Short mmCIF file of C-alpha atoms and ligand atoms in Angstrom, two decimals:
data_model
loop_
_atom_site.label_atom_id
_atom_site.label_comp_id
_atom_site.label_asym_id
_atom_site.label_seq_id
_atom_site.Cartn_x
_atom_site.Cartn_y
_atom_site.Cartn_z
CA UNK A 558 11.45 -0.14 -1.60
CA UNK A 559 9.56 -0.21 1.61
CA UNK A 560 12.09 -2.23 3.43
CA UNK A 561 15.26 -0.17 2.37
CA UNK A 562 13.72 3.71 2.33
CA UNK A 563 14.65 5.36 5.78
CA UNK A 564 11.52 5.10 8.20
CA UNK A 565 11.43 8.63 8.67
CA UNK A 566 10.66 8.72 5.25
CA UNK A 567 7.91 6.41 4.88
CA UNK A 568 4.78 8.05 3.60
CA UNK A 569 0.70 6.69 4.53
CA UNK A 570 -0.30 5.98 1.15
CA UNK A 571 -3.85 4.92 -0.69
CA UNK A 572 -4.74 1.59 -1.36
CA UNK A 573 -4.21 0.34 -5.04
CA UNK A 574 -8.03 -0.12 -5.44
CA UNK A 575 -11.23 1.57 -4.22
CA UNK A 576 -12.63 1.06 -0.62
CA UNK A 577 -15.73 -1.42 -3.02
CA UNK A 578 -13.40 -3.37 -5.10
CA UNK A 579 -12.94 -6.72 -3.21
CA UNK A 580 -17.23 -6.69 -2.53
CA UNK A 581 -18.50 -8.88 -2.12
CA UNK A 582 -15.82 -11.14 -0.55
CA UNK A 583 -14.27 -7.63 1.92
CA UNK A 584 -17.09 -5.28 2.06
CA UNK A 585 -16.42 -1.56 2.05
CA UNK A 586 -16.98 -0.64 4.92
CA UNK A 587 -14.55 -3.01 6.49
CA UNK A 588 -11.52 -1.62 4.27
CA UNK A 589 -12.69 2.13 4.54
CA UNK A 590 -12.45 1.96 8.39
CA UNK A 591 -9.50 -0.80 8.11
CA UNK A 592 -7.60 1.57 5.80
CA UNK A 593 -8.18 5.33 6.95
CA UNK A 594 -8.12 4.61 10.90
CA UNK A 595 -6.87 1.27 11.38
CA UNK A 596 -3.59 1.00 9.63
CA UNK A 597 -3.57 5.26 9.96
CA UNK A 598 -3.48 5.13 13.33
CA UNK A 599 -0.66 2.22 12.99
CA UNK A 600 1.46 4.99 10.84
CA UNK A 601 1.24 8.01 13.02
CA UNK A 602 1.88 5.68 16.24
CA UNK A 603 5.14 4.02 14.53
CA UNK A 604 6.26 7.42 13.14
CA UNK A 605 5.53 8.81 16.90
CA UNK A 606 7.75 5.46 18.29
CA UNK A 607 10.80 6.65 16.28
CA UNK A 608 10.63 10.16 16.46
CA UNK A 609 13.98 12.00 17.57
CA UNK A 610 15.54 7.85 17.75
CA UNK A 611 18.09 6.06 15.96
CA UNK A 612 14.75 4.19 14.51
CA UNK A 613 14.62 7.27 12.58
CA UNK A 614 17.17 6.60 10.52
CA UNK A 615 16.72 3.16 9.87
CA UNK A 616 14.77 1.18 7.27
CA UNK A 617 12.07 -1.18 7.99
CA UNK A 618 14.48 -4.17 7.20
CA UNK A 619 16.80 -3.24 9.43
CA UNK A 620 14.48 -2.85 12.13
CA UNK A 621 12.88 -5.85 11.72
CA UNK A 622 16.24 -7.61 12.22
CA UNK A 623 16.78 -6.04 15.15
CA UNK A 624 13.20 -5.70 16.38
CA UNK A 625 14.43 -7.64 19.54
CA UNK A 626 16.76 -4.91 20.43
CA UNK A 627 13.82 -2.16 20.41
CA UNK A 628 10.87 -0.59 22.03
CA UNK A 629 7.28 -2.40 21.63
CA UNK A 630 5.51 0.50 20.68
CA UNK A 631 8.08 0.45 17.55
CA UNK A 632 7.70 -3.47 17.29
CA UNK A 633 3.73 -3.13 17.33
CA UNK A 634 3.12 -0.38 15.22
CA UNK A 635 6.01 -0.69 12.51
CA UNK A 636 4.96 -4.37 12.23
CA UNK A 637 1.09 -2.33 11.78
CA UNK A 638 2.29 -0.24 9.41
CA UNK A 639 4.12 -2.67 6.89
CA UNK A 640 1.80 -6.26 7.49
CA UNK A 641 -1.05 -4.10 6.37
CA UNK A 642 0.53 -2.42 3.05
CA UNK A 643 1.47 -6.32 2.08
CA UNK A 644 -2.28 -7.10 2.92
CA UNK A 645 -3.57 -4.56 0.33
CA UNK A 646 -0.80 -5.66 -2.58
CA UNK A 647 -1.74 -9.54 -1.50
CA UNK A 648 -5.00 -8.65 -2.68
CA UNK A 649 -6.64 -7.26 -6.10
CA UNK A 650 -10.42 -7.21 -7.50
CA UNK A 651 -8.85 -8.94 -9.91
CA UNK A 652 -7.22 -11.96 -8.28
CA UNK A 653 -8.07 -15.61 -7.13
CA UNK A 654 -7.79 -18.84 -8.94
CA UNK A 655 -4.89 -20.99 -9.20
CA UNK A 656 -1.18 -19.96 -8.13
CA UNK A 657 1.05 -18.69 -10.79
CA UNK A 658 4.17 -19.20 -12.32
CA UNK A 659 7.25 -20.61 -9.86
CA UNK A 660 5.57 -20.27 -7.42
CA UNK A 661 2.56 -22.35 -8.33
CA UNK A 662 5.04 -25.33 -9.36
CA UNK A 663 6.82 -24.45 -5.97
CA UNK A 664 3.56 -24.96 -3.51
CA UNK A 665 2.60 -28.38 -5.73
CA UNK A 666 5.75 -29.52 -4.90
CA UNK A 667 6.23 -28.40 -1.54
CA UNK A 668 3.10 -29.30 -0.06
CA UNK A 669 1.40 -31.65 -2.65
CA UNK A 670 -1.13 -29.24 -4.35
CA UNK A 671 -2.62 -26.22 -3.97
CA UNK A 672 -5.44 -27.47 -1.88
CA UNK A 673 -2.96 -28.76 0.46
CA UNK A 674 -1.22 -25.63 0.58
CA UNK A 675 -4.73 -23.97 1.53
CA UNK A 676 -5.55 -26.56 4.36
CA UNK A 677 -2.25 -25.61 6.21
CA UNK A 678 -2.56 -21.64 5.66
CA UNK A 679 -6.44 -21.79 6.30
CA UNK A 680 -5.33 -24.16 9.77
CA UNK A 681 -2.75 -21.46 10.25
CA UNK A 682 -5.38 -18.80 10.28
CA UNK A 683 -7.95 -20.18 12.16
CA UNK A 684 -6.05 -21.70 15.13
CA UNK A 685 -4.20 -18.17 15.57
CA UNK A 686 -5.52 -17.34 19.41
CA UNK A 687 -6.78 -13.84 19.54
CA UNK A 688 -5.30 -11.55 16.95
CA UNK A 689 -2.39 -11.79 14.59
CA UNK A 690 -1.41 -12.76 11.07
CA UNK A 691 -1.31 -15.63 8.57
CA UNK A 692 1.62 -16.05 6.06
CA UNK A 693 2.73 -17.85 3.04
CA UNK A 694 7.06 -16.92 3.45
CA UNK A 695 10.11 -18.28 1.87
CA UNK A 696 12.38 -19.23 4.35
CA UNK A 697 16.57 -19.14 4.39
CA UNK A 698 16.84 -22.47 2.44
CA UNK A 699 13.98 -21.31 0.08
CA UNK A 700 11.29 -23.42 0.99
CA UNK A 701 7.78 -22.42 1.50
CA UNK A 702 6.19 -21.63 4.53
CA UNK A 703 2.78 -21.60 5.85
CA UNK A 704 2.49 -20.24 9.45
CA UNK A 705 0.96 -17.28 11.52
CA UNK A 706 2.14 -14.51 13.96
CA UNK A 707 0.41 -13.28 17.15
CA UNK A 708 -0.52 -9.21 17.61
CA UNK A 709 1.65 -7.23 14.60
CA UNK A 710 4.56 -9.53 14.59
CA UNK A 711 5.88 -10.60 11.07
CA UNK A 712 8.11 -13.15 9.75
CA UNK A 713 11.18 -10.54 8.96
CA UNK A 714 11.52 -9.69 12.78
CA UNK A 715 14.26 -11.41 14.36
CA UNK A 716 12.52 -12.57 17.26
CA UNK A 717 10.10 -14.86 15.00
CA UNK A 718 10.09 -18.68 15.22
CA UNK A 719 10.40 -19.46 11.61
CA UNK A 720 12.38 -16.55 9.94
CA UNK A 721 10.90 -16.11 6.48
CA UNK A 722 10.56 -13.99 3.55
CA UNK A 723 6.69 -12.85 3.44
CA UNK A 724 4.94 -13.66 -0.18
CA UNK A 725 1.22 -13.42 0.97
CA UNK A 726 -0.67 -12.59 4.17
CA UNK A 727 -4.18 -12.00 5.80
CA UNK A 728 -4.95 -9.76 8.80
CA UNK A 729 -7.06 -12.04 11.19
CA UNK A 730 -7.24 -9.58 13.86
CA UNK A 731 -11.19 -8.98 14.53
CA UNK A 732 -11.32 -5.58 12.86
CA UNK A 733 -10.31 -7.09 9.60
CA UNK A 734 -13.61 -9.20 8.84
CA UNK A 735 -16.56 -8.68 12.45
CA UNK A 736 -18.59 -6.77 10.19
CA UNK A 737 -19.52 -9.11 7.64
CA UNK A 738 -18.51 -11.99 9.36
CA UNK A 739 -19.08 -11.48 12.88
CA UNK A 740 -17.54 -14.39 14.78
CA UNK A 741 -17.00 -16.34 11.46
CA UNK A 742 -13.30 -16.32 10.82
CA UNK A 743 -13.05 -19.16 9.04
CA UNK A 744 -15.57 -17.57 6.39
CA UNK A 745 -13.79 -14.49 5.77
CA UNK A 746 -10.54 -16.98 5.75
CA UNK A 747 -12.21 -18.92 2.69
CA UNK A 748 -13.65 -15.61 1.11
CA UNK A 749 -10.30 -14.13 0.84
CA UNK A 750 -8.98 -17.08 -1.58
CA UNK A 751 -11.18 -14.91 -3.89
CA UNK A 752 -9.34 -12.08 -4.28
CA UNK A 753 -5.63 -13.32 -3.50
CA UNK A 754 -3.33 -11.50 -6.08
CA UNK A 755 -1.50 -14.58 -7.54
CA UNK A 756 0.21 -12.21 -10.24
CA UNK A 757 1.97 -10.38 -7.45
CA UNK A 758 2.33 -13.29 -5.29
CA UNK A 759 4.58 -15.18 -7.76
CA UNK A 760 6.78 -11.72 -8.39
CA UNK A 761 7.23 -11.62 -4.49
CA UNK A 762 8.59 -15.06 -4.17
CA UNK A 763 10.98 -14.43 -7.60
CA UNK A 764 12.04 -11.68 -5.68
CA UNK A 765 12.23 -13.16 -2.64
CA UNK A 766 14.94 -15.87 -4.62
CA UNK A 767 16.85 -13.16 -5.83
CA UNK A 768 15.46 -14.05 -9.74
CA UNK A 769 13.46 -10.91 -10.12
MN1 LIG B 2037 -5.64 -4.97 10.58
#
């Protein structure tokens, strides 16, 4: 819905759980200030970038394919604005444990288990310089991929390496985790398998292979 609603359209809305549900592995601090002026601020700045622009009028998919034809301040914020609404859905107070479904068999059989699949997405994460993004994606010949982005870039924009269907992220920018974790990154990388939503994960890749 978010990828085909005009951007003019799109609406700031509340996260699916309260600012305390993913304690003790997010604390609440971290998502109130995340949430209300972090990703805000990403919304009001992106709505600013397309203001009175044939952005406007366009959906988010559409201007992530042509993201190399467009202003930064529209590449930086409307990346903002829709990596951090996948964040919240990739996560629930309810999640962790195993993959699900398709897409469990899918990781076990495209990179050898699940703990595999972890080592390359945690790697991913941790060896991002500075601030960006970690994905799980299906790519154009539906196979899995495990990669990151620098700043707000995501893997629908054309200008990314790997072009890829996002299933599952995590926001390694500072903000997302110096509270509790300080200079720990790959602590608040492990502390997040807690809470990954594997439910919504596995509709996200159906989807993502046109079977949902
Ligand atoms: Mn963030």
């Amino acid at each position: 819905m978010e990828l085909i609603t005009k951007s003019k359209d799109l609406l700031f809305t509340d996260l699916p759980y309260t600012y305390d549900a993913l304690e003790p592995h997010i604390d609440k601090m971290t998502m109130e200030i995340h949430h209300s002026k972090h990703h805000k601020a990403y919304y009001d700045k992106f709505m600013a970038a397309i203001k009175g622009t044939e952005a406007e009028e366009m959906s988010l998919g559409q201007i992530f394919a042509s993201m190399s034809k467009l202003p930064v301040a529209v590449r930086n914020n409307g990346g903002g604005f829709f990596n951090h609404n996948l964040y919240w859905n990739t996560m629930s107070p309810n999640g962790g444990g195993a993959p699900q479904g398709d897409l469990s068999e899918a990781i076990n059989n495209e990179f050898g288990s699940f703990e595999q699949f972890k080592t390359q997405f945690n790697e991913a994460a941790v060896n991002r310089f500075g601030s960006g993004w970690a994905w799980l994606s299906v790519k154009a010949d539906r196979k899995l991929c495990a990669c990151s982005s620098p700043n707000q870039d995501n893997p629908l924009m054309d200008l990314f390496e790997c072009p890829a269907q996002p299933i599952i992220t995590l926001d390694v920018w500072e903000h997302a985790y110096y509270l509790k974790y300080q200079n720990r990154r790959p602590d608040y990388i492990n502390a997040f398998w807690n809470v990954v939503d594997w439910k919504a994960a596995n509709e996200k890749y159906l989807k993502a292979l046109g079977r949902l």
